[in-house]
């Protein structure tokens, strides 16, 4: 009975001491704490640095802390740690590990786990361990799918609506925090209006992000002119893809509107022809009512069934 009691006391003492050392440190990683511990995607032959802030919350004890790479079997060769992976952290202070992840050539796209285990040596030479959340490395080496969008136009405007893009592996990252990272793995969008005869001549352009919405328009264009409408999507490793559509603005608004042959109940509306127009519609401005039942192919239209002594626009 005595031996059993001694064993239980010793076990409780060991558990208690281990708990104290685990609670002697706090860890903070600004890059991943808000993304469910996912590191921003990395492409092959590229490096991303993670800064790991470790705080010694002990009141008196100083520790020499290092990161245990031996548990990083899956990503061991990708990881290097500055300052020889050893930081002296006095009581109450915070030090920062700078961990670099380099994706070597020949690595496969995919999702990899990087455990974060620490060793802390106290002034007496005793080594204690603690851990933080496993970090997730996403290797993305393929461009997004071609974006989709709708385009419409008037005489001086081109409207882009329902703009969408998707990237398979960067999407894993954006799923962790839509509000700040966006959707479908796309970091940024770019719209361009180009001269169809000169692909290098960009007439208008706009860069936007997910919180700017997915409907955009350009004004001040030339009526009855061919343009090339382009949407470019960029994923979280900087790879891009694009889609283009031929777009022609509508003819200019007719000018020199005049009335002739005015009677009590009808009048003839005349106008100068618009370049590129194949037909016209006539509307009553007060309620945007179309007055013609079929497309007008001449430069005049007889408006009938008017009210006597009434002004029309």
mmCIF file of C-alpha atoms in Angstrom:
data_model
loop_
_atom_site.group_PDB
_atom_site.id
_atom_site.type_symbol
_atom_site.label_atom_id
_atom_site.label_comp_id
_atom_site.label_asym_id
_atom_site.label_seq_id
_atom_site.Cartn_x
_atom_site.Cartn_y
_atom_site.Cartn_z
ATOM 1 C CA UNK A 1 0.000 0.000 0.000
ATOM 2 C CA UNK A 2 2.885 2.297 0.847
ATOM 3 C CA UNK A 3 4.607 1.617 -2.494
ATOM 4 C CA UNK A 4 1.393 2.327 -4.372
ATOM 5 C CA UNK A 5 0.952 5.668 -2.577
ATOM 6 C CA UNK A 6 4.537 6.677 -3.375
ATOM 7 C CA UNK A 7 3.981 5.818 -7.073
ATOM 8 C CA UNK A 8 0.810 7.912 -7.239
ATOM 9 C CA UNK A 9 2.504 10.912 -5.612
ATOM 10 C CA UNK A 10 5.423 10.666 -8.028
ATOM 11 C CA UNK A 11 3.046 10.432 -11.032
ATOM 12 C CA UNK A 12 1.081 13.471 -9.880
ATOM 13 C CA UNK A 13 4.304 15.416 -9.434
ATOM 14 C CA UNK A 14 5.492 14.607 -12.953
ATOM 15 C CA UNK A 15 2.130 15.531 -14.497
ATOM 16 C CA UNK A 16 2.072 18.777 -12.558
ATOM 17 C CA UNK A 17 5.578 19.791 -13.591
ATOM 18 C CA UNK A 18 4.904 18.996 -17.278
ATOM 19 C CA UNK A 19 1.792 21.151 -17.203
ATOM 20 C CA UNK A 20 3.700 24.085 -15.739
ATOM 21 C CA UNK A 21 6.304 24.016 -18.523
ATOM 22 C CA UNK A 22 3.643 23.732 -21.243
ATOM 23 C CA UNK A 23 1.947 26.778 -19.788
ATOM 24 C CA UNK A 24 5.177 28.772 -19.569
ATOM 25 C CA UNK A 25 4.977 29.778 -23.239
ATOM 26 C CA UNK A 26 2.479 31.309 -25.610
ATOM 27 C CA UNK A 27 2.837 31.173 -29.393
ATOM 28 C CA UNK A 28 1.460 33.594 -31.973
ATOM 29 C CA UNK A 29 1.767 33.396 -35.778
ATOM 30 C CA UNK A 30 0.154 36.490 -37.386
ATOM 31 C CA UNK A 31 0.394 34.994 -40.880
ATOM 32 C CA UNK A 32 -1.755 31.936 -40.103
ATOM 33 C CA UNK A 33 -3.693 32.471 -36.868
ATOM 34 C CA UNK A 34 -6.647 33.887 -38.832
ATOM 35 C CA UNK A 35 -6.514 31.310 -41.639
ATOM 36 C CA UNK A 36 -7.024 28.125 -39.641
ATOM 37 C CA UNK A 37 -3.221 27.759 -39.551
ATOM 38 C CA UNK A 38 -2.922 27.560 -43.352
ATOM 39 C CA UNK A 39 0.127 29.250 -44.856
ATOM 40 C CA UNK A 40 -0.509 31.297 -48.000
ATOM 41 C CA UNK A 41 0.072 28.971 -50.988
ATOM 42 C CA UNK A 42 3.598 28.627 -52.353
ATOM 43 C CA UNK A 43 4.671 27.649 -55.858
ATOM 44 C CA UNK A 44 7.666 25.518 -56.771
ATOM 45 C CA UNK A 45 11.058 27.268 -56.445
ATOM 46 C CA UNK A 46 9.536 29.958 -54.236
ATOM 47 C CA UNK A 47 9.937 30.782 -50.537
ATOM 48 C CA UNK A 48 7.525 32.065 -47.934
ATOM 49 C CA UNK A 49 8.632 33.187 -44.472
ATOM 50 C CA UNK A 50 6.619 32.557 -41.322
ATOM 51 C CA UNK A 51 7.364 34.602 -38.220
ATOM 52 C CA UNK A 52 6.596 32.685 -35.043
ATOM 53 C CA UNK A 53 6.386 34.799 -31.875
ATOM 54 C CA UNK A 54 7.124 32.829 -28.712
ATOM 55 C CA UNK A 55 6.567 34.467 -25.317
ATOM 56 C CA UNK A 56 8.100 33.206 -22.107
ATOM 57 C CA UNK A 57 5.379 33.912 -19.547
ATOM 58 C CA UNK A 58 7.471 32.616 -16.646
ATOM 59 C CA UNK A 59 8.185 35.168 -13.909
ATOM 60 C CA UNK A 60 11.765 34.105 -13.252
ATOM 61 C CA UNK A 61 13.098 31.388 -15.554
ATOM 62 C CA UNK A 62 15.079 32.004 -18.738
ATOM 63 C CA UNK A 63 14.890 29.396 -21.492
ATOM 64 C CA UNK A 64 16.809 28.533 -24.627
ATOM 65 C CA UNK A 65 14.099 27.576 -27.103
ATOM 66 C CA UNK A 66 14.355 25.772 -30.443
ATOM 67 C CA UNK A 67 11.932 24.226 -32.941
ATOM 68 C CA UNK A 68 12.117 20.448 -33.244
ATOM 69 C CA UNK A 69 12.407 19.787 -36.984
ATOM 70 C CA UNK A 70 12.657 16.025 -36.522
ATOM 71 C CA UNK A 71 8.846 15.745 -36.505
ATOM 72 C CA UNK A 72 8.552 17.566 -39.838
ATOM 73 C CA UNK A 73 9.281 14.423 -41.827
ATOM 74 C CA UNK A 74 6.920 15.328 -44.678
ATOM 75 C CA UNK A 75 8.369 18.814 -45.191
ATOM 76 C CA UNK A 76 11.733 18.545 -43.399
ATOM 77 C CA UNK A 77 13.854 19.457 -46.418
ATOM 78 C CA UNK A 78 11.741 22.510 -47.266
ATOM 79 C CA UNK A 79 12.196 24.199 -43.889
ATOM 80 C CA UNK A 80 15.078 26.343 -42.673
ATOM 81 C CA UNK A 81 15.140 28.409 -39.493
ATOM 82 C CA UNK A 82 17.238 31.534 -39.037
ATOM 83 C CA UNK A 83 19.531 32.262 -36.039
ATOM 84 C CA UNK A 84 20.595 28.608 -35.915
ATOM 85 C CA UNK A 85 17.121 27.687 -34.669
ATOM 86 C CA UNK A 86 17.986 28.771 -31.134
ATOM 87 C CA UNK A 87 16.639 31.753 -29.191
ATOM 88 C CA UNK A 88 17.306 32.747 -25.595
ATOM 89 C CA UNK A 89 14.016 34.022 -24.176
ATOM 90 C CA UNK A 90 14.282 35.746 -20.777
ATOM 91 C CA UNK A 91 11.325 35.688 -18.387
ATOM 92 C CA UNK A 92 8.429 37.822 -19.614
ATOM 93 C CA UNK A 93 9.926 38.478 -23.062
ATOM 94 C CA UNK A 94 8.964 37.538 -26.627
ATOM 95 C CA UNK A 95 11.335 36.371 -29.340
ATOM 96 C CA UNK A 96 10.603 35.622 -32.988
ATOM 97 C CA UNK A 97 11.574 32.558 -34.976
ATOM 98 C CA UNK A 98 11.933 33.235 -38.703
ATOM 99 C CA UNK A 99 11.039 30.021 -40.468
ATOM 100 C CA UNK A 100 11.476 29.866 -44.245
ATOM 101 C CA UNK A 101 9.611 27.362 -46.394
ATOM 102 C CA UNK A 102 11.193 26.759 -49.809
ATOM 103 C CA UNK A 103 9.360 24.448 -52.220
ATOM 104 C CA UNK A 104 12.046 22.592 -54.132
ATOM 105 C CA UNK A 105 11.864 21.661 -57.814
ATOM 106 C CA UNK A 106 10.025 18.444 -58.518
ATOM 107 C CA UNK A 107 7.661 18.801 -55.563
ATOM 108 C CA UNK A 108 4.065 17.824 -56.198
ATOM 109 C CA UNK A 109 1.092 20.092 -55.829
ATOM 110 C CA UNK A 110 -0.939 19.339 -52.742
ATOM 111 C CA UNK A 111 -1.494 19.938 -49.046
ATOM 112 C CA UNK A 112 1.242 19.126 -46.503
ATOM 113 C CA UNK A 113 1.296 19.231 -42.700
ATOM 114 C CA UNK A 114 4.088 20.923 -40.755
ATOM 115 C CA UNK A 115 3.954 20.084 -37.021
ATOM 116 C CA UNK A 116 5.302 22.751 -34.669
ATOM 117 C CA UNK A 117 7.014 21.194 -31.645
ATOM 118 C CA UNK A 118 9.350 23.182 -29.410
ATOM 119 C CA UNK A 119 12.132 22.311 -26.994
ATOM 120 C CA UNK A 120 12.911 24.613 -24.071
ATOM 121 C CA UNK A 121 16.074 24.198 -22.020
ATOM 122 C CA UNK A 122 16.085 25.844 -18.600
ATOM 123 C CA UNK A 123 19.089 27.169 -16.662
ATOM 124 C CA UNK A 124 19.608 23.762 -15.093
ATOM 125 C CA UNK A 125 20.006 22.028 -18.454
ATOM 126 C CA UNK A 126 16.610 20.337 -18.297
ATOM 127 C CA UNK A 127 14.781 20.130 -21.634
ATOM 128 C CA UNK A 128 11.007 20.492 -21.740
ATOM 129 C CA UNK A 129 8.675 20.385 -24.722
ATOM 130 C CA UNK A 130 5.547 22.168 -25.878
ATOM 131 C CA UNK A 131 3.627 22.317 -29.154
ATOM 132 C CA UNK A 132 1.523 24.674 -31.263
ATOM 133 C CA UNK A 133 -1.047 24.063 -33.984
ATOM 134 C CA UNK A 134 0.169 22.103 -37.001
ATOM 135 C CA UNK A 135 0.709 24.494 -39.909
ATOM 136 C CA UNK A 136 -0.630 23.616 -43.349
ATOM 137 C CA UNK A 137 1.535 24.145 -46.437
ATOM 138 C CA UNK A 138 -0.273 24.405 -49.792
ATOM 139 C CA UNK A 139 1.826 23.859 -52.904
ATOM 140 C CA UNK A 140 0.136 25.480 -55.905
ATOM 141 C CA UNK A 141 1.901 25.402 -59.240
ATOM 142 C CA UNK A 142 -0.964 25.621 -61.732
ATOM 143 C CA UNK A 143 -2.732 28.668 -63.111
ATOM 144 C CA UNK A 144 -6.407 29.385 -62.374
ATOM 145 C CA UNK A 145 -9.115 28.202 -64.735
ATOM 146 C CA UNK A 146 -10.129 30.687 -67.423
ATOM 147 C CA UNK A 147 -12.443 33.298 -65.894
ATOM 148 C CA UNK A 148 -16.050 33.712 -66.958
ATOM 149 C CA UNK A 149 -18.027 36.941 -67.288
ATOM 150 C CA UNK A 150 -20.885 38.597 -69.124
ATOM 151 C CA UNK A 151 -20.463 41.766 -71.152
ATOM 152 C CA UNK A 152 -23.001 44.285 -72.442
ATOM 153 C CA UNK A 153 -22.592 47.660 -74.033
ATOM 154 C CA UNK A 154 -24.293 50.916 -74.926
ATOM 155 C CA UNK A 155 -23.027 53.654 -77.207
ATOM 156 C CA UNK A 156 -20.242 54.825 -74.849
ATOM 157 C CA UNK A 157 -20.166 52.156 -72.104
ATOM 158 C CA UNK A 158 -19.006 48.553 -71.713
ATOM 159 C CA UNK A 159 -20.382 46.686 -68.705
ATOM 160 C CA UNK A 160 -18.715 43.626 -67.125
ATOM 161 C CA UNK A 161 -21.013 41.524 -64.927
ATOM 162 C CA UNK A 162 -20.969 38.140 -63.145
ATOM 163 C CA UNK A 163 -17.168 37.974 -63.135
ATOM 164 C CA UNK A 164 -15.928 34.642 -61.737
ATOM 165 C CA UNK A 165 -12.648 32.760 -61.410
ATOM 166 C CA UNK A 166 -11.412 29.578 -59.730
ATOM 167 C CA UNK A 167 -8.081 28.080 -58.684
ATOM 168 C CA UNK A 168 -8.045 24.570 -57.219
ATOM 169 C CA UNK A 169 -5.273 24.798 -54.621
ATOM 170 C CA UNK A 170 -5.480 28.498 -53.755
ATOM 171 C CA UNK A 171 -9.176 27.850 -53.088
ATOM 172 C CA UNK A 172 -8.162 25.680 -50.113
ATOM 173 C CA UNK A 173 -6.588 28.810 -48.635
ATOM 174 C CA UNK A 174 -9.502 31.191 -49.274
ATOM 175 C CA UNK A 175 -11.919 28.698 -47.721
ATOM 176 C CA UNK A 176 -10.311 29.450 -44.347
ATOM 177 C CA UNK A 177 -11.361 33.117 -44.271
ATOM 178 C CA UNK A 178 -13.680 34.386 -47.017
ATOM 179 C CA UNK A 179 -14.204 37.820 -45.484
ATOM 180 C CA UNK A 180 -10.554 38.845 -45.880
ATOM 181 C CA UNK A 181 -9.257 36.488 -48.572
ATOM 182 C CA UNK A 182 -12.123 36.314 -51.078
ATOM 183 C CA UNK A 183 -13.522 33.315 -52.880
ATOM 184 C CA UNK A 184 -12.475 30.468 -55.153
ATOM 185 C CA UNK A 185 -8.732 30.984 -54.710
ATOM 186 C CA UNK A 186 -8.554 34.264 -56.625
ATOM 187 C CA UNK A 187 -6.485 37.042 -55.046
ATOM 188 C CA UNK A 188 -7.133 39.773 -57.599
ATOM 189 C CA UNK A 189 -8.995 40.514 -60.803
ATOM 190 C CA UNK A 190 -8.045 42.825 -63.630
ATOM 191 C CA UNK A 191 -10.276 44.125 -66.407
ATOM 192 C CA UNK A 192 -8.850 45.534 -69.619
ATOM 193 C CA UNK A 193 -10.370 47.088 -72.711
ATOM 194 C CA UNK A 194 -7.972 46.753 -75.630
ATOM 195 C CA UNK A 195 -7.665 47.816 -79.223
ATOM 196 C CA UNK A 196 -8.551 44.647 -81.208
ATOM 197 C CA UNK A 197 -5.862 45.488 -83.758
ATOM 198 C CA UNK A 198 -3.094 46.080 -81.196
ATOM 199 C CA UNK A 199 -3.028 43.682 -78.237
ATOM 200 C CA UNK A 200 -0.477 45.840 -76.418
ATOM 201 C CA UNK A 201 -2.674 48.928 -76.540
ATOM 202 C CA UNK A 202 -4.765 49.033 -73.364
ATOM 203 C CA UNK A 203 -7.429 51.706 -73.636
ATOM 204 C CA UNK A 204 -8.866 51.321 -70.128
ATOM 205 C CA UNK A 205 -8.094 49.007 -67.218
ATOM 206 C CA UNK A 206 -9.096 48.370 -63.615
ATOM 207 C CA UNK A 207 -7.649 46.226 -60.813
ATOM 208 C CA UNK A 208 -10.080 45.035 -58.145
ATOM 209 C CA UNK A 209 -10.496 42.579 -55.288
ATOM 210 C CA UNK A 210 -13.338 40.446 -53.956
ATOM 211 C CA UNK A 211 -14.717 43.173 -51.678
ATOM 212 C CA UNK A 212 -15.082 45.538 -54.667
ATOM 213 C CA UNK A 213 -17.897 43.409 -56.117
ATOM 214 C CA UNK A 214 -18.067 41.479 -59.364
ATOM 215 C CA UNK A 215 -19.855 43.988 -61.638
ATOM 216 C CA UNK A 216 -17.870 46.839 -63.204
ATOM 217 C CA UNK A 217 -18.297 49.241 -66.103
ATOM 218 C CA UNK A 218 -16.260 51.634 -68.234
ATOM 219 C CA UNK A 219 -17.579 54.845 -69.761
ATOM 220 C CA UNK A 220 -16.281 57.410 -72.224
ATOM 221 C CA UNK A 221 -15.725 54.957 -75.074
ATOM 222 C CA UNK A 222 -16.232 55.656 -78.765
ATOM 223 C CA UNK A 223 -19.660 54.710 -80.175
ATOM 224 C CA UNK A 224 -19.885 52.104 -82.937
ATOM 225 C CA UNK A 225 -16.354 50.840 -82.345
ATOM 226 C CA UNK A 226 -14.902 47.359 -81.928
ATOM 227 C CA UNK A 227 -13.072 46.620 -78.659
ATOM 228 C CA UNK A 228 -11.573 43.589 -76.968
ATOM 229 C CA UNK A 229 -12.943 43.023 -73.434
ATOM 230 C CA UNK A 230 -10.529 41.061 -71.202
ATOM 231 C CA UNK A 231 -10.774 39.659 -67.657
ATOM 232 C CA UNK A 232 -7.605 38.413 -65.937
ATOM 233 C CA UNK A 233 -7.618 36.425 -62.684
ATOM 234 C CA UNK A 234 -4.573 35.960 -60.422
ATOM 235 C CA UNK A 235 -4.264 33.266 -57.754
ATOM 236 C CA UNK A 236 -2.391 33.403 -54.426
ATOM 237 C CA UNK A 237 0.965 32.405 -55.918
ATOM 238 C CA UNK A 238 0.787 35.002 -58.703
ATOM 239 C CA UNK A 239 -0.209 32.697 -61.557
ATOM 240 C CA UNK A 240 -2.853 34.061 -63.922
ATOM 241 C CA UNK A 241 -5.278 33.216 -66.695
ATOM 242 C CA UNK A 242 -7.532 35.334 -68.887
ATOM 243 C CA UNK A 243 -10.603 35.347 -71.104
ATOM 244 C CA UNK A 244 -11.369 37.871 -73.839
ATOM 245 C CA UNK A 245 -14.481 38.732 -75.793
ATOM 246 C CA UNK A 246 -15.013 40.928 -78.849
ATOM 247 C CA UNK A 247 -17.309 43.820 -77.985
ATOM 248 C CA UNK A 248 -18.717 46.542 -80.184
ATOM 249 C CA UNK A 249 -20.263 49.646 -78.680
ATOM 250 C CA UNK A 250 -23.687 50.731 -79.894
ATOM 251 C CA UNK A 251 -24.057 53.446 -82.543
ATOM 252 C CA UNK A 252 -24.172 57.066 -81.323
ATOM 253 C CA UNK A 253 -27.445 58.602 -80.201
ATOM 254 C CA UNK A 254 -29.323 60.191 -83.126
ATOM 255 C CA UNK A 255 -28.997 63.978 -83.427
ATOM 256 C CA UNK A 256 -30.966 66.862 -84.940
ATOM 257 C CA UNK A 257 -34.366 65.645 -83.784
ATOM 258 C CA UNK A 258 -37.118 67.751 -85.392
ATOM 259 C CA UNK A 259 -40.889 67.539 -85.779
ATOM 260 C CA UNK A 260 -42.766 68.122 -89.014
ATOM 261 C CA UNK A 261 -46.343 67.759 -90.302
ATOM 262 C CA UNK A 262 -47.734 68.472 -86.840
ATOM 263 C CA UNK A 263 -51.551 68.162 -86.489
ATOM 264 C CA UNK A 264 -53.861 67.950 -83.482
ATOM 265 C CA UNK A 265 -53.322 64.217 -83.019
ATOM 266 C CA UNK A 266 -50.063 63.259 -84.735
ATOM 267 C CA UNK A 267 -46.594 64.450 -85.801
ATOM 268 C CA UNK A 268 -43.614 63.172 -87.757
ATOM 269 C CA UNK A 269 -40.320 62.899 -85.883
ATOM 270 C CA UNK A 270 -37.167 63.250 -88.039
ATOM 271 C CA UNK A 271 -33.465 62.783 -87.135
ATOM 272 C CA UNK A 272 -30.006 62.556 -88.660
ATOM 273 C CA UNK A 273 -28.766 58.991 -89.228
ATOM 274 C CA UNK A 274 -26.288 57.448 -86.786
ATOM 275 C CA UNK A 275 -23.171 55.724 -88.085
ATOM 276 C CA UNK A 276 -23.539 51.967 -87.807
ATOM 277 C CA UNK A 277 -27.220 52.009 -86.929
ATOM 278 C CA UNK A 278 -29.412 49.428 -88.658
ATOM 279 C CA UNK A 279 -32.634 50.510 -86.990
ATOM 280 C CA UNK A 280 -34.201 52.829 -84.404
ATOM 281 C CA UNK A 281 -36.730 52.812 -81.568
ATOM 282 C CA UNK A 282 -38.755 55.818 -80.453
ATOM 283 C CA UNK A 283 -39.735 56.193 -76.784
ATOM 284 C CA UNK A 284 -42.001 58.523 -74.867
ATOM 285 C CA UNK A 285 -39.675 60.014 -72.265
ATOM 286 C CA UNK A 286 -42.313 60.499 -69.563
ATOM 287 C CA UNK A 287 -42.833 56.768 -68.973
ATOM 288 C CA UNK A 288 -40.156 55.144 -71.224
ATOM 289 C CA UNK A 289 -42.916 53.727 -73.417
ATOM 290 C CA UNK A 290 -41.788 52.455 -76.823
ATOM 291 C CA UNK A 291 -44.012 53.888 -79.507
ATOM 292 C CA UNK A 292 -43.000 51.790 -82.507
ATOM 293 C CA UNK A 293 -44.117 48.152 -82.714
ATOM 294 C CA UNK A 294 -41.347 47.097 -85.096
ATOM 295 C CA UNK A 295 -37.824 48.317 -85.751
ATOM 296 C CA UNK A 296 -37.678 51.622 -87.661
ATOM 297 C CA UNK A 297 -35.300 51.392 -90.607
ATOM 298 C CA UNK A 298 -35.706 54.966 -91.909
ATOM 299 C CA UNK A 299 -34.832 58.342 -90.353
ATOM 300 C CA UNK A 300 -38.393 59.380 -89.529
ATOM 301 C CA UNK A 301 -41.421 58.068 -87.649
ATOM 302 C CA UNK A 302 -45.033 59.210 -87.513
ATOM 303 C CA UNK A 303 -46.292 59.450 -83.930
ATOM 304 C CA UNK A 304 -50.072 58.997 -83.786
ATOM 305 C CA UNK A 305 -52.911 59.132 -81.242
ATOM 306 C CA UNK A 306 -51.612 62.249 -79.502
ATOM 307 C CA UNK A 307 -53.742 64.417 -77.253
ATOM 308 C CA UNK A 308 -54.609 67.894 -78.614
ATOM 309 C CA UNK A 309 -52.847 70.881 -77.016
ATOM 310 C CA UNK A 310 -50.386 68.633 -75.127
ATOM 311 C CA UNK A 311 -46.606 69.023 -74.942
ATOM 312 C CA UNK A 312 -44.578 65.845 -75.529
ATOM 313 C CA UNK A 313 -40.896 65.016 -74.999
#
